[in-house]
Coordinates of C-alpha atoms in Angstrom, one line a residue:
Chain A
M232 CA 0.1 -0.1 -0.4
K233 CA 2.7 2.3 1.0
K234 CA 4.1 1.7 -2.9
I235 CA 0.5 3.1 -4.4
L236 CA 0.4 5.7 -2.3
I237 CA 4.2 7.0 -2.9
I238 CA 3.4 6.5 -7.0
A239 CA 0.2 8.1 -6.9
K240 CA 1.5 10.9 -4.5
K241 CA 3.9 11.5 -7.4
E242 CA 1.9 10.8 -10.4
F243 CA -0.5 13.8 -9.0
L244 CA 2.3 16.0 -8.3
D245 CA 2.7 15.4 -12.3
M246 CA 0.0 16.0 -13.1
L247 CA -1.2 18.8 -11.6
R248 CA 1.8 20.9 -13.0
D249 CA 0.8 19.4 -16.6
R250 CA -0.4 22.9 -17.9
R251 CA -2.4 21.0 -20.4
T252 CA -4.1 19.5 -17.3
M253 CA -4.3 21.9 -15.4
I254 CA -6.7 24.0 -18.7
R255 CA -8.1 20.6 -20.0
M256 CA -9.7 19.4 -16.6
I257 CA -10.0 22.5 -13.7
L258 CA -10.6 25.5 -15.8
I259 CA -12.3 24.8 -19.3
P260 CA -15.3 22.6 -16.5
L261 CA -15.0 25.8 -14.4
L262 CA -15.7 28.1 -16.6
V263 CA -17.1 26.0 -20.0
F264 CA -20.9 26.9 -17.9
P265 CA -20.8 29.7 -16.4
L266 CA -19.9 31.1 -20.1
I267 CA -22.2 29.3 -22.2
M268 CA -24.9 29.9 -19.9
N269 CA -23.7 33.4 -19.3
I270 CA -23.4 34.3 -23.2
V271 CA -26.8 32.2 -24.0
T272 CA -29.2 34.7 -21.8
R273 CA -28.1 37.6 -22.6
I274 CA -28.0 36.8 -26.3
Q275 CA -31.3 35.6 -25.3
S276 CA -32.5 38.3 -23.9
S277 CA -31.0 40.9 -26.1
Q278 CA -33.1 38.7 -28.4
S279 CA -36.5 38.5 -27.2
Q280 CA -36.2 42.0 -26.3
K281 CA -35.0 43.0 -30.4
L282 CA -38.7 41.3 -31.1
A283 CA -40.6 42.9 -28.8
E284 CA -39.0 46.1 -29.6
K285 CA -39.0 45.8 -33.4
V286 CA -41.4 48.3 -35.5
L287 CA -43.8 45.2 -38.0
T288 CA -44.5 46.1 -40.9
V289 CA -48.3 44.7 -41.7
G290 CA -49.7 45.0 -45.2
Y291 CA -53.0 44.9 -45.7
V292 CA -55.2 44.4 -48.3
L293 CA -58.9 45.1 -47.7
H294 CA -60.7 44.6 -50.8
G295 CA -64.0 47.3 -49.8
Q296 CA -64.5 45.4 -46.6
S297 CA -64.6 48.2 -43.5
R298 CA -61.1 49.3 -41.7
T299 CA -62.8 49.8 -38.1
G300 CA -60.3 46.3 -37.2
I301 CA -57.2 47.6 -38.9
D302 CA -57.8 51.2 -37.3
R303 CA -57.9 49.0 -33.6
M304 CA -54.7 47.3 -34.1
S305 CA -53.0 51.0 -35.7
T306 CA -53.1 52.0 -32.3
V307 CA -50.9 49.0 -30.7
P308 CA -47.5 49.9 -30.0
N309 CA -44.6 49.1 -33.0
Y310 CA -46.9 48.1 -35.6
T311 CA -47.1 50.3 -38.8
F312 CA -50.1 49.5 -40.9
V313 CA -49.3 50.0 -44.8
E314 CA -52.8 49.1 -47.2
Y315 CA -51.8 47.7 -50.7
Q316 CA -54.8 47.3 -53.1
D317 CA -53.2 44.1 -55.0
S318 CA -53.5 40.6 -53.2
A319 CA -50.7 39.3 -55.2
L320 CA -47.9 42.3 -55.0
L321 CA -49.0 41.9 -51.7
H322 CA -47.7 38.6 -51.2
A323 CA -44.6 39.2 -53.0
E324 CA -43.8 42.0 -50.9
V325 CA -43.8 40.1 -48.1
K326 CA -42.0 37.2 -49.9
S327 CA -38.9 40.0 -50.5
G328 CA -39.1 40.9 -47.3
K329 CA -40.4 44.3 -47.8
M330 CA -43.0 44.2 -45.4
D331 CA -43.1 41.7 -42.6
L332 CA -46.5 40.2 -42.7
G333 CA -49.5 40.6 -45.2
L334 CA -53.3 40.4 -44.0
A335 CA -55.8 40.7 -46.6
Y336 CA -59.4 40.2 -46.5
N337 CA -62.2 38.0 -48.2
S338 CA -64.2 40.3 -50.4
T339 CA -67.3 39.4 -48.4
F340 CA -65.4 39.7 -44.5
D341 CA -67.6 41.6 -43.4
S342 CA -71.3 40.5 -44.3
D343 CA -70.1 36.6 -43.5
V344 CA -69.2 37.7 -39.9
L345 CA -72.8 40.3 -39.9
A346 CA -74.6 36.6 -40.9
G347 CA -73.0 34.3 -38.5
K348 CA -70.3 32.5 -40.9
N349 CA -66.8 32.6 -40.5
G350 CA -65.6 35.9 -42.5
S351 CA -62.0 34.6 -44.0
R352 CA -58.7 36.5 -44.4
V353 CA -56.1 35.6 -45.8
L354 CA -52.4 35.5 -43.5
Y355 CA -48.6 35.9 -45.5
F356 CA -45.9 34.7 -43.2
R357 CA -42.3 34.6 -43.1
Q358 CA -41.1 30.9 -41.3
A359 CA -37.5 31.2 -41.5
D360 CA -39.6 34.3 -39.6
Y361 CA -41.9 33.3 -37.6
E362 CA -41.5 35.0 -33.8
D363 CA -43.6 37.9 -36.1
F364 CA -46.2 36.0 -36.9
E365 CA -47.0 34.4 -33.5
R366 CA -46.7 37.8 -32.4
F367 CA -49.3 39.2 -35.0
Q368 CA -51.7 36.3 -34.5
T369 CA -51.9 37.4 -31.0
L370 CA -52.6 40.5 -31.6
L371 CA -54.9 39.2 -34.4
K372 CA -56.7 36.7 -31.3
R373 CA -57.5 40.0 -29.4
E374 CA -59.3 41.3 -32.5
D375 CA -61.0 38.4 -33.3
S376 CA -62.5 38.3 -29.7
L377 CA -63.7 41.7 -29.4
M378 CA -65.9 40.4 -32.9
V379 CA -66.7 37.1 -30.2
D380 CA -68.2 39.6 -27.7
N381 CA -69.8 41.3 -30.0
R382 CA -71.8 38.5 -31.8
M383 CA -72.7 37.3 -28.1
K384 CA -73.6 40.6 -27.2
S385 CA -76.3 41.1 -30.7
I386 CA -77.4 37.5 -29.1
G387 CA -78.3 38.7 -24.9
Q388 CA -75.2 36.4 -24.3
T389 CA -72.5 36.2 -22.5
Y390 CA -68.8 34.4 -23.8
A391 CA -70.1 31.7 -22.0
F392 CA -72.4 30.2 -24.5
I393 CA -69.5 28.9 -26.8
D394 CA -67.3 27.5 -24.3
P395 CA -69.8 25.3 -22.1
T396 CA -66.6 24.3 -19.1
Q397 CA -64.9 25.6 -17.2
D398 CA -61.9 23.0 -16.0
V399 CA -60.3 23.7 -12.9
E400 CA -56.1 21.5 -13.9
I401 CA -54.1 20.6 -9.9
N402 CA -51.1 19.6 -11.1
T403 CA -50.4 16.8 -8.1
S404 CA -46.5 16.2 -9.8
D405 CA -44.3 16.8 -7.4
P406 CA -42.2 19.3 -9.3
K407 CA -39.1 18.1 -8.9
E408 CA -40.7 14.8 -10.9
V409 CA -41.3 17.5 -13.2
I410 CA -37.5 18.5 -13.5
G411 CA -36.0 15.0 -13.1
K412 CA -37.6 13.1 -15.7
Y413 CA -37.5 16.8 -18.4
A414 CA -34.1 17.6 -17.0
G415 CA -32.6 15.4 -14.6
G416 CA -30.8 13.9 -17.5
M417 CA -28.8 17.0 -18.0
L418 CA -27.1 16.2 -14.4
P419 CA -25.2 13.1 -15.1
Y420 CA -24.4 13.2 -19.1
I421 CA -22.1 16.2 -17.4
F422 CA -20.7 14.3 -15.2
M423 CA -20.1 12.3 -17.4
A424 CA -18.8 13.8 -20.3
F425 CA -16.8 15.3 -17.8
L426 CA -15.0 12.5 -15.9
F427 CA -14.9 11.1 -19.1
M428 CA -12.4 13.6 -20.1
G429 CA -10.1 14.3 -16.4
C430 CA -9.7 10.5 -16.5
M431 CA -8.2 10.5 -20.0
L432 CA -5.3 12.9 -20.9
P433 CA -4.0 11.1 -17.1
A434 CA -5.0 7.7 -18.5
I435 CA -2.2 8.4 -21.4
D436 CA 0.2 11.2 -20.1
L437 CA 0.6 7.9 -17.6
F438 CA 1.2 4.9 -19.4
A439 CA 1.7 6.1 -23.1
G440 CA 3.7 9.3 -22.0
E441 CA 5.8 7.4 -19.3
K442 CA 6.5 5.0 -22.6
E443 CA 7.0 8.0 -25.0
R444 CA 9.7 9.6 -22.2
G445 CA 11.5 6.5 -21.6
T446 CA 10.9 6.8 -18.0
I447 CA 8.7 3.3 -17.5
E448 CA 12.1 1.5 -17.9
T449 CA 14.0 3.7 -14.4
L450 CA 9.6 2.1 -13.3
L451 CA 9.8 -0.7 -13.7
T452 CA 13.5 -1.7 -13.0
S453 CA 12.1 -0.3 -9.2
P454 CA 11.3 -2.6 -6.3
V455 CA 7.4 -2.4 -7.0
N456 CA 5.4 -4.7 -8.9
R457 CA 3.5 -4.4 -12.1
T458 CA 0.2 -4.4 -10.3
Q459 CA 1.3 -1.3 -7.5
I460 CA 2.4 0.3 -10.4
L461 CA -0.9 0.3 -12.2
I462 CA -3.1 0.8 -9.3
G463 CA -1.0 3.3 -8.3
K464 CA -1.6 5.3 -11.4
M465 CA -5.2 4.3 -11.9
I466 CA -6.2 5.8 -8.9
V467 CA -5.1 9.4 -10.3
V468 CA -6.2 8.6 -13.1
T469 CA -10.1 8.2 -11.8
S470 CA -9.4 10.6 -9.1
M471 CA -8.0 13.3 -11.8
G472 CA -11.8 12.2 -13.8
L473 CA -13.1 13.1 -10.8
L474 CA -12.3 16.0 -10.3
S475 CA -13.1 17.4 -13.2
A476 CA -16.3 16.5 -12.9
S477 CA -17.0 17.6 -9.2
V478 CA -15.1 21.1 -10.7
A479 CA -17.7 20.5 -13.8
L480 CA -20.4 20.6 -11.3
V481 CA -19.4 23.9 -9.3
G482 CA -19.0 26.0 -12.4
L483 CA -22.4 24.8 -13.1
F484 CA -23.6 25.9 -9.1
I485 CA -21.7 29.3 -9.8
S486 CA -23.5 29.7 -13.5
L487 CA -26.6 28.5 -12.2
N488 CA -26.2 32.3 -9.6
M489 CA -24.9 34.2 -12.3
L490 CA -28.6 33.8 -14.2
D491 CA -30.9 36.6 -13.3
M492 CA -34.1 33.1 -12.1
D493 CA -36.6 32.6 -10.6
S494 CA -36.4 32.5 -6.9
G495 CA -38.8 29.5 -6.7
L496 CA -36.9 27.8 -8.8
M497 CA -33.7 28.5 -7.9
Q498 CA -34.9 27.2 -4.7
M499 CA -36.3 23.7 -6.5
I500 CA -32.6 23.5 -7.8
N501 CA -31.1 24.2 -4.4
D502 CA -33.3 20.9 -2.9
I503 CA -32.5 19.2 -6.1
L504 CA -29.4 19.1 -5.9
T505 CA -29.1 18.1 -1.9
P506 CA -26.1 16.6 -0.8
Q507 CA -27.2 12.8 -0.7
L508 CA -27.9 13.4 -5.0
I509 CA -24.4 14.6 -5.0
L510 CA -23.2 11.0 -3.0
T511 CA -25.0 9.1 -4.8
L512 CA -23.7 10.3 -7.8
Y513 CA -20.3 10.0 -6.5
V514 CA -21.2 6.3 -5.4
L515 CA -22.5 5.4 -9.1
L516 CA -19.4 7.8 -10.9
I517 CA -16.6 5.9 -8.2
P518 CA -17.2 2.4 -10.3
L519 CA -18.0 3.9 -13.6
A520 CA -14.9 6.3 -13.3
F521 CA -12.2 2.4 -12.6
F522 CA -14.3 1.6 -15.9
F523 CA -13.3 4.9 -17.4
A524 CA -9.6 4.1 -16.7
G525 CA -9.8 0.4 -17.4
V526 CA -10.7 1.2 -21.2
M527 CA -8.2 3.6 -22.0
I528 CA -5.4 2.1 -19.4
P529 CA -4.8 -0.6 -22.0
I530 CA -5.0 1.3 -25.1
S531 CA -3.3 3.8 -23.5
V532 CA -0.2 0.6 -22.6
Y533 CA -0.9 -0.3 -25.8
S534 CA 0.3 3.0 -27.3
R535 CA 4.0 3.2 -28.4
S536 CA 3.4 7.7 -27.8
F537 CA 1.5 10.3 -26.2
K538 CA 0.2 11.1 -30.0
E539 CA -0.9 7.6 -31.0
A540 CA -2.9 6.6 -27.7
Q541 CA -4.5 10.4 -28.4
S542 CA -6.0 9.0 -31.4
I543 CA -7.5 6.0 -30.7
L544 CA -8.9 7.8 -27.5
T545 CA -10.7 10.6 -29.0
P546 CA -12.9 9.4 -30.9
L547 CA -14.5 7.0 -27.5
N548 CA -15.9 9.7 -26.6
I549 CA -18.5 9.7 -28.9
L550 CA -19.4 6.2 -28.0
M551 CA -19.1 7.7 -24.4
V552 CA -21.9 10.7 -25.4
L553 CA -24.3 8.6 -27.2
P554 CA -25.5 6.3 -24.2
A555 CA -24.7 9.0 -22.2
M556 CA -27.7 11.0 -23.7
T557 CA -30.1 9.2 -23.7
G558 CA -31.4 10.5 -20.5
F559 CA -32.4 13.0 -22.8
F560 CA -35.0 10.7 -24.2
P561 CA -38.7 10.7 -22.9
G562 CA -39.5 7.1 -21.9
V563 CA -36.4 5.5 -21.3
E564 CA -36.5 4.1 -18.0
L565 CA -33.9 2.6 -15.2
D566 CA -35.5 -0.5 -15.8
Y567 CA -34.0 -4.3 -15.8
T568 CA -32.8 -4.0 -19.1
T569 CA -31.2 -0.9 -18.4
A570 CA -29.5 -1.3 -14.9
F571 CA -26.6 -3.4 -17.3
I572 CA -26.6 -1.1 -19.5
P573 CA -23.2 0.6 -18.4
I574 CA -23.5 4.9 -18.6
V575 CA -26.8 4.6 -19.5
N576 CA -27.9 2.9 -16.6
V577 CA -26.0 6.1 -14.4
V578 CA -27.9 8.4 -16.4
L579 CA -31.1 7.3 -15.8
A580 CA -30.6 5.8 -11.8
T581 CA -29.3 9.9 -11.4
K582 CA -32.2 11.3 -13.4
A583 CA -34.9 9.3 -11.4
I584 CA -33.1 9.8 -8.0
I585 CA -33.6 13.2 -8.8
A586 CA -37.1 12.8 -9.9
G587 CA -38.0 11.0 -6.5
N588 CA -38.9 8.2 -7.8
A589 CA -36.0 6.2 -7.8
D590 CA -36.7 1.6 -7.6
M591 CA -33.8 1.4 -4.5
V592 CA -33.5 -1.7 -6.8
L593 CA -32.3 -1.3 -9.8
I594 CA -30.4 1.3 -8.0
A595 CA -28.8 -1.5 -6.6
I596 CA -28.5 -3.4 -9.8
T597 CA -26.9 -0.3 -11.4
F598 CA -24.2 -0.4 -8.3
T599 CA -23.5 -3.5 -8.5
S600 CA -23.0 -4.6 -12.2
L601 CA -21.2 -1.1 -12.6
I602 CA -18.7 -2.6 -10.0
L603 CA -18.3 -5.9 -12.0
L604 CA -17.8 -3.6 -14.9
A605 CA -15.2 -1.9 -13.3
A606 CA -13.3 -4.7 -12.3
L607 CA -13.5 -6.6 -15.2
S608 CA -11.6 -3.1 -16.8
I609 CA -9.2 -3.5 -14.3
F610 CA -8.5 -6.9 -15.1
I611 CA -8.1 -6.1 -18.8
S612 CA -6.1 -3.7 -17.9
W613 CA -4.0 -5.6 -15.5
R614 CA -2.7 -8.3 -18.4
Q615 CA -2.5 -5.8 -20.3
F616 CA -0.2 -3.3 -18.3
G617 CA 1.3 -7.0 -17.5
K618 CA 2.4 -8.4 -20.8
E619 CA 6.4 -6.7 -21.7
S620 CA 5.8 -7.1 -25.4
M621 CA 2.3 -4.3 -24.8
V622 CA 4.8 -1.6 -22.0
L623 CA 7.7 -1.9 -23.9
R624 CA 6.6 -2.2 -27.1
Chain B
M889 CA 27.1 -10.3 -7.9
I890 CA 26.0 -11.7 -11.0
K891 CA 25.2 -15.0 -12.0
V892 CA 23.4 -15.5 -15.5
E893 CA 22.8 -19.5 -16.2
G894 CA 21.3 -21.0 -19.8
L895 CA 19.1 -17.8 -20.7
F896 CA 17.0 -17.8 -23.6
K897 CA 15.2 -15.2 -24.0
E898 CA 12.0 -16.0 -27.0
F899 CA 9.6 -13.1 -28.7
K900 CA 6.2 -13.7 -30.2
L901 CA 6.0 -13.2 -33.8
N902 CA 2.8 -12.0 -35.5
R903 CA 2.3 -12.3 -39.3
K904 CA 3.2 -8.2 -40.1
Q905 CA 6.2 -8.5 -37.5
Q906 CA 7.4 -11.9 -39.4
Q907 CA 7.4 -10.5 -42.2
E908 CA 9.7 -7.1 -41.4
N909 CA 12.0 -10.1 -40.5
G910 CA 11.6 -12.4 -43.5
T911 CA 10.9 -15.3 -42.1
S912 CA 8.4 -17.5 -41.6
E913 CA 8.8 -17.9 -37.9
A914 CA 6.0 -17.4 -35.2
I915 CA 8.7 -17.6 -32.5
Y916 CA 11.9 -15.2 -32.8
R917 CA 15.4 -16.5 -30.2
A918 CA 16.6 -12.9 -28.7
V919 CA 19.4 -14.9 -25.9
D920 CA 19.7 -18.4 -26.3
D921 CA 21.5 -19.8 -24.0
V922 CA 24.2 -17.3 -22.7
S923 CA 26.2 -17.7 -19.3
F924 CA 28.1 -15.6 -17.3
E925 CA 29.1 -14.3 -13.9
C926 CA 29.8 -10.8 -13.3
K927 CA 31.5 -10.1 -10.1
P928 CA 31.9 -7.5 -7.6
G929 CA 34.9 -4.9 -7.8
R930 CA 34.9 -5.5 -11.7
I931 CA 33.5 -3.7 -15.1
F932 CA 31.8 -6.9 -16.9
S933 CA 31.2 -5.7 -20.8
L934 CA 28.6 -7.3 -22.8
L935 CA 29.9 -6.6 -26.4
G936 CA 28.5 -7.0 -29.4
P937 CA 26.2 -5.5 -32.9
N938 CA 23.2 -3.9 -33.2
G939 CA 20.2 -6.6 -32.4
A940 CA 22.6 -9.0 -30.9
G941 CA 20.9 -8.8 -27.8
K942 CA 22.4 -7.5 -26.2
T943 CA 19.7 -5.2 -24.0
T944 CA 17.4 -7.6 -24.0
T945 CA 19.6 -9.5 -21.6
L946 CA 20.3 -6.7 -19.8
R947 CA 16.6 -6.0 -19.4
M948 CA 16.0 -9.4 -17.9
I949 CA 18.9 -9.5 -15.2
S950 CA 17.9 -5.4 -14.4
T951 CA 14.1 -7.2 -13.6
M952 CA 12.3 -5.7 -16.4
I953 CA 11.3 -8.4 -18.4
Q954 CA 11.2 -12.2 -17.2
P955 CA 13.5 -15.6 -19.4
T956 CA 11.6 -17.9 -21.4
R957 CA 14.0 -20.0 -20.1
G958 CA 17.3 -20.2 -17.7
K959 CA 18.3 -18.2 -13.9
I960 CA 20.0 -15.3 -13.2
E961 CA 20.7 -14.5 -9.5
I962 CA 21.2 -11.1 -8.1
C963 CA 23.8 -11.1 -5.1
G964 CA 22.0 -14.5 -5.0
I965 CA 18.5 -13.7 -5.0
D966 CA 16.6 -15.8 -8.0
V967 CA 15.6 -12.5 -9.8
A968 CA 12.7 -14.8 -10.7
K969 CA 11.3 -16.5 -7.5
K970 CA 12.6 -12.3 -5.4
P971 CA 11.8 -9.6 -8.2
N972 CA 11.5 -7.3 -6.2
E973 CA 14.7 -8.2 -4.0
A974 CA 16.7 -8.7 -6.7
R975 CA 15.6 -5.1 -8.3
K976 CA 16.8 -3.5 -4.7
K977 CA 20.2 -4.5 -4.9
I978 CA 20.0 -2.8 -9.4
G979 CA 21.1 0.6 -10.2
F980 CA 20.0 1.0 -13.8
L981 CA 20.7 3.6 -16.5
T982 CA 21.0 4.0 -19.8
G983 CA 21.3 6.7 -22.3
S984 CA 18.3 7.2 -23.5
T985 CA 16.8 7.4 -19.6
G986 CA 14.0 9.3 -19.5
L987 CA 13.2 11.5 -16.2
Y988 CA 9.6 13.5 -14.7
E989 CA 10.0 16.7 -16.7
R990 CA 7.5 18.8 -14.6
L991 CA 9.6 17.4 -11.7
T992 CA 13.1 19.0 -9.9
P993 CA 15.9 16.9 -9.6
D994 CA 15.3 16.8 -6.0
E995 CA 11.4 15.0 -6.4
V996 CA 12.7 12.7 -8.8
L997 CA 15.6 11.7 -6.1
K998 CA 12.8 11.3 -3.5
Y999 CA 10.1 9.5 -5.5
F1000 CA 13.3 6.6 -6.8
A1001 CA 14.5 7.1 -3.1
D1002 CA 11.1 6.1 -1.2
L1003 CA 10.1 3.6 -4.0
N1004 CA 13.7 1.8 -2.8
D1005 CA 12.8 2.2 0.6
V1006 CA 16.2 4.3 1.4
S1007 CA 15.9 6.1 4.6
K1008 CA 15.3 9.6 5.1
A1009 CA 18.8 10.0 6.3
D1010 CA 20.5 8.2 4.0
F1011 CA 18.5 9.5 1.5
E1012 CA 19.6 13.0 2.2
R1013 CA 23.3 11.7 3.1
R1014 CA 23.8 10.6 -0.5
K1015 CA 21.7 13.4 -2.6
E1016 CA 24.2 15.4 -0.8
Q1017 CA 26.8 13.7 -1.6
Y1018 CA 26.1 13.3 -5.4
Y1019 CA 25.3 17.0 -6.2
T1020 CA 28.1 18.2 -4.0
L1021 CA 30.3 15.6 -6.7
L1022 CA 28.4 16.4 -9.4
D1023 CA 28.2 20.1 -9.1
M1024 CA 24.5 19.7 -8.9
H1025 CA 23.5 22.2 -6.1
H1026 CA 22.3 25.9 -8.4
F1027 CA 19.7 23.6 -10.8
K1028 CA 18.2 20.3 -7.9
S1029 CA 14.9 23.3 -8.1
K1030 CA 14.8 24.1 -11.2
K1031 CA 12.3 21.5 -13.2
I1032 CA 14.0 18.9 -15.2
G1033 CA 12.1 20.2 -18.5
Q1034 CA 14.1 23.1 -17.9
L1035 CA 17.6 22.0 -18.0
S1036 CA 20.4 20.6 -20.3
T1037 CA 21.1 17.1 -21.5
G1038 CA 24.4 17.2 -19.6
M1039 CA 22.3 17.9 -16.6
K1040 CA 19.3 15.6 -17.0
Q1041 CA 21.5 13.1 -17.0
K1042 CA 23.8 13.8 -13.7
V1043 CA 20.2 13.6 -12.2
S1044 CA 19.9 10.1 -13.9
I1045 CA 23.5 9.3 -12.6
T1046 CA 22.4 9.9 -8.9
R1047 CA 18.9 9.1 -9.5
T1048 CA 20.7 5.6 -10.4
M1049 CA 22.2 5.9 -6.9
I1050 CA 20.6 7.1 -4.7
H1051 CA 19.7 3.5 -3.2
D1052 CA 23.2 3.0 -3.3
P1053 CA 22.9 -0.2 -5.1
E1054 CA 25.2 -3.6 -4.8
V1055 CA 25.0 -4.5 -9.1
V1056 CA 24.8 -1.2 -11.8
V1057 CA 23.4 -2.3 -15.1
F1058 CA 24.6 0.3 -18.0
D1059 CA 22.7 -0.1 -21.5
E1060 CA 24.7 2.5 -23.9
P1061 CA 25.2 4.6 -20.5
T1062 CA 27.0 7.1 -23.4
S1063 CA 24.9 7.1 -26.3
G1064 CA 23.8 9.8 -27.9
L1065 CA 25.5 11.8 -25.4
D1066 CA 27.7 14.5 -25.8
V1067 CA 32.0 14.4 -24.5
I1068 CA 31.3 15.8 -21.4
T1069 CA 27.7 14.1 -20.4
A1070 CA 30.0 10.6 -21.3
E1071 CA 32.6 11.4 -19.7
N1072 CA 30.4 11.7 -16.1
I1073 CA 29.2 7.9 -17.0
I1074 CA 33.0 7.1 -17.9
T1075 CA 33.7 8.3 -14.1
L1076 CA 30.3 7.1 -12.7
I1077 CA 31.2 3.8 -13.9
R1078 CA 35.5 3.6 -12.4
N1079 CA 33.8 4.7 -9.2
C1080 CA 31.0 1.8 -9.0
R1081 CA 34.3 -0.4 -9.3
E1082 CA 36.5 1.7 -6.6
Q1083 CA 33.0 0.8 -4.2
N1084 CA 33.6 -2.8 -5.2
K1085 CA 29.9 -2.7 -6.9
T1086 CA 28.6 -5.4 -9.3
V1087 CA 29.6 -3.1 -13.2
I1088 CA 27.6 -4.6 -16.3
F1089 CA 27.1 -2.5 -19.0
S1090 CA 26.3 -3.0 -22.9
S1091 CA 28.6 -0.9 -25.5
H1092 CA 28.9 -1.4 -28.9
I1093 CA 32.2 1.9 -28.6
L1094 CA 35.4 -0.5 -28.2
T1095 CA 37.2 2.1 -27.3
E1096 CA 35.1 2.4 -23.8
V1097 CA 35.5 -1.4 -23.9
D1098 CA 39.1 -1.3 -24.3
L1099 CA 38.9 2.0 -21.6
L1100 CA 36.7 0.2 -19.1
C1101 CA 36.5 -3.0 -18.2
D1102 CA 37.8 -6.1 -17.2
D1103 CA 35.4 -9.1 -17.9
L1104 CA 34.4 -9.4 -21.6
A1105 CA 31.5 -11.4 -22.7
I1106 CA 30.5 -9.9 -27.0
I1107 CA 27.3 -11.5 -28.3
T1108 CA 25.7 -12.0 -32.1
K1109 CA 22.5 -13.2 -32.6
G1110 CA 21.8 -13.8 -29.3
K1111 CA 24.4 -16.1 -28.7
L1112 CA 27.0 -15.3 -26.9
L1113 CA 31.1 -15.8 -28.6
Y1114 CA 32.8 -15.0 -26.0
N1115 CA 33.4 -14.8 -22.5
D1116 CA 36.7 -14.1 -20.3
T1117 CA 38.7 -11.3 -19.1
M1118 CA 39.8 -8.6 -20.9
N1119 CA 43.3 -9.4 -20.7
A1120 CA 42.7 -12.8 -21.8
F1121 CA 41.4 -11.4 -24.8
R1122 CA 43.9 -9.0 -26.0
N1123 CA 46.4 -12.2 -25.6
Q1124 CA 44.4 -14.3 -27.3
M1125 CA 43.9 -11.8 -30.3
K1126 CA 44.4 -12.7 -34.0
A1127 CA 44.1 -9.6 -35.7
E1128 CA 46.1 -6.1 -34.8
T1129 CA 43.4 -4.1 -33.6
L1130 CA 40.5 -4.6 -30.6
T1131 CA 37.7 -3.0 -33.4
G1132 CA 39.7 -6.4 -36.1
E1133 CA 39.9 -8.6 -33.7
F1134 CA 35.7 -7.9 -32.3
I1135 CA 34.5 -7.8 -36.7
R1136 CA 36.6 -11.6 -37.1
I1137 CA 34.9 -13.0 -34.1
V1138 CA 31.5 -12.1 -34.8
N1139 CA 31.8 -13.1 -39.1
E1140 CA 33.5 -16.3 -38.0
A1141 CA 29.6 -16.9 -35.7

């Protein structure tokens, strides 16, 4: 054990002195969420403000119908209405972007409305500027509801006459369950992505890098057996992965606190991210980290150089990301099948824990299968590291 | 003391390696029934052309790889049975030995001293001794990546000797080094002899062998062609020069 700790201590020191490690495993995970969230929310809020303040130019063709509706809508701020005589021209000008939207009344619109029929209108819009269309639709609905009210009054009724039911909707789900279902896949995904990236660099450096630098020979002639060397290095690989994932979580916390979020939602997030949840997540992630290390180390041991190991391991990232994304798919739940699929099981178990509907038997199966898988991958690493043809390749 | 008896090392070749080596054999015998003894206070040189099996033999002696057959004893310890005990007796150095570039000489030496169970007092004493001997004090706290090749080799020498090994294995120790750095290694090898250590070194540089060694073994294609003292070698020479004699023996094999 003493020798293992000596090796682990030295490898930690060596890794933490590496600028690449500090940037990729600490700085990036710490800054990526605050930066992304800050930029995204800034862009989003500036865009929605711009959209709300944008003056929409709406062309219209009356075809001899009353302009009362148009006059009423013209009083709404940030709208300019321009009259056209020809629907075809209006269509063309909306298409070319000269007009934001177009509204052409049917020549029988007023009489149809008066007769209690549907008065028809044609709306011209561009799918690319759908937000403008949605904004205008809201205005039209307001206008239409006035017409409905007038109709009801004319027959001595109220709106309730055509809307005979009134439903009171009571949501019985715990808000946590909703968040767990729709956003619960996010947290384990973040953890897993950074765990993988965090394991990768040390796995390459401590094995392929050591071979490339020619330091492995000296280590192999020291009074320490290969199992001790492997365990010492593996501790560092997994710890660095967990460190990277933890730093990403801190980054996520910082970014959430930086956002101008609804206090109720913030409280809910704080309620979800309890120490118990984080602890459970770590319990699942530790064997997963060993599994990642156990997959990466044999590849790194096989590789002659840092570059060779990197070129083999980088595409593996995609293999990890795909199952990690299952958490985002609705309807995919932790069951007796998914509990045995590595990565998928951690994502779904975490999602279930966040939602508060986790089945402890399935969580136990997940944990046990991860432990078995970690043990298998450690065994493969041990076999590979024991082969002199690989270590001294 | 190093005792090597009937040593064999075979490597399995895959198809690609068979094609590269121009052979259909699936096994390549790198060391073929090699036996010799290296005594304390004497320098034993393993001489041979490239690919002769020198490095493979030294790697087996230093426990880096295991023999296919045969026995190696280091100071009476069977390396196959007690590799860690044997490793404590061995110091290993090559001309291309790497060091941890992000650590300082102090940290590297402490690491290997700890792995070799060197007491703190012994570590400090030996470190000071080599720092003074090799004039290393001024760079002991600099990162190794910032040091010159010569400085790095001084660190490697101290790393090799930090646990005061009884047996020192040098695999082409001056290969690729400049004259001044190589001279440090030559001095170290001589010092080892003076300290009654057992020294084995491989080389293909005959002037170095002539300068240093007491006992000589010539190896080619994995087989030992000659094994005796350097004086005996000189006395039996049929060619006029050491180089000529070496080529003659290798060509006759």
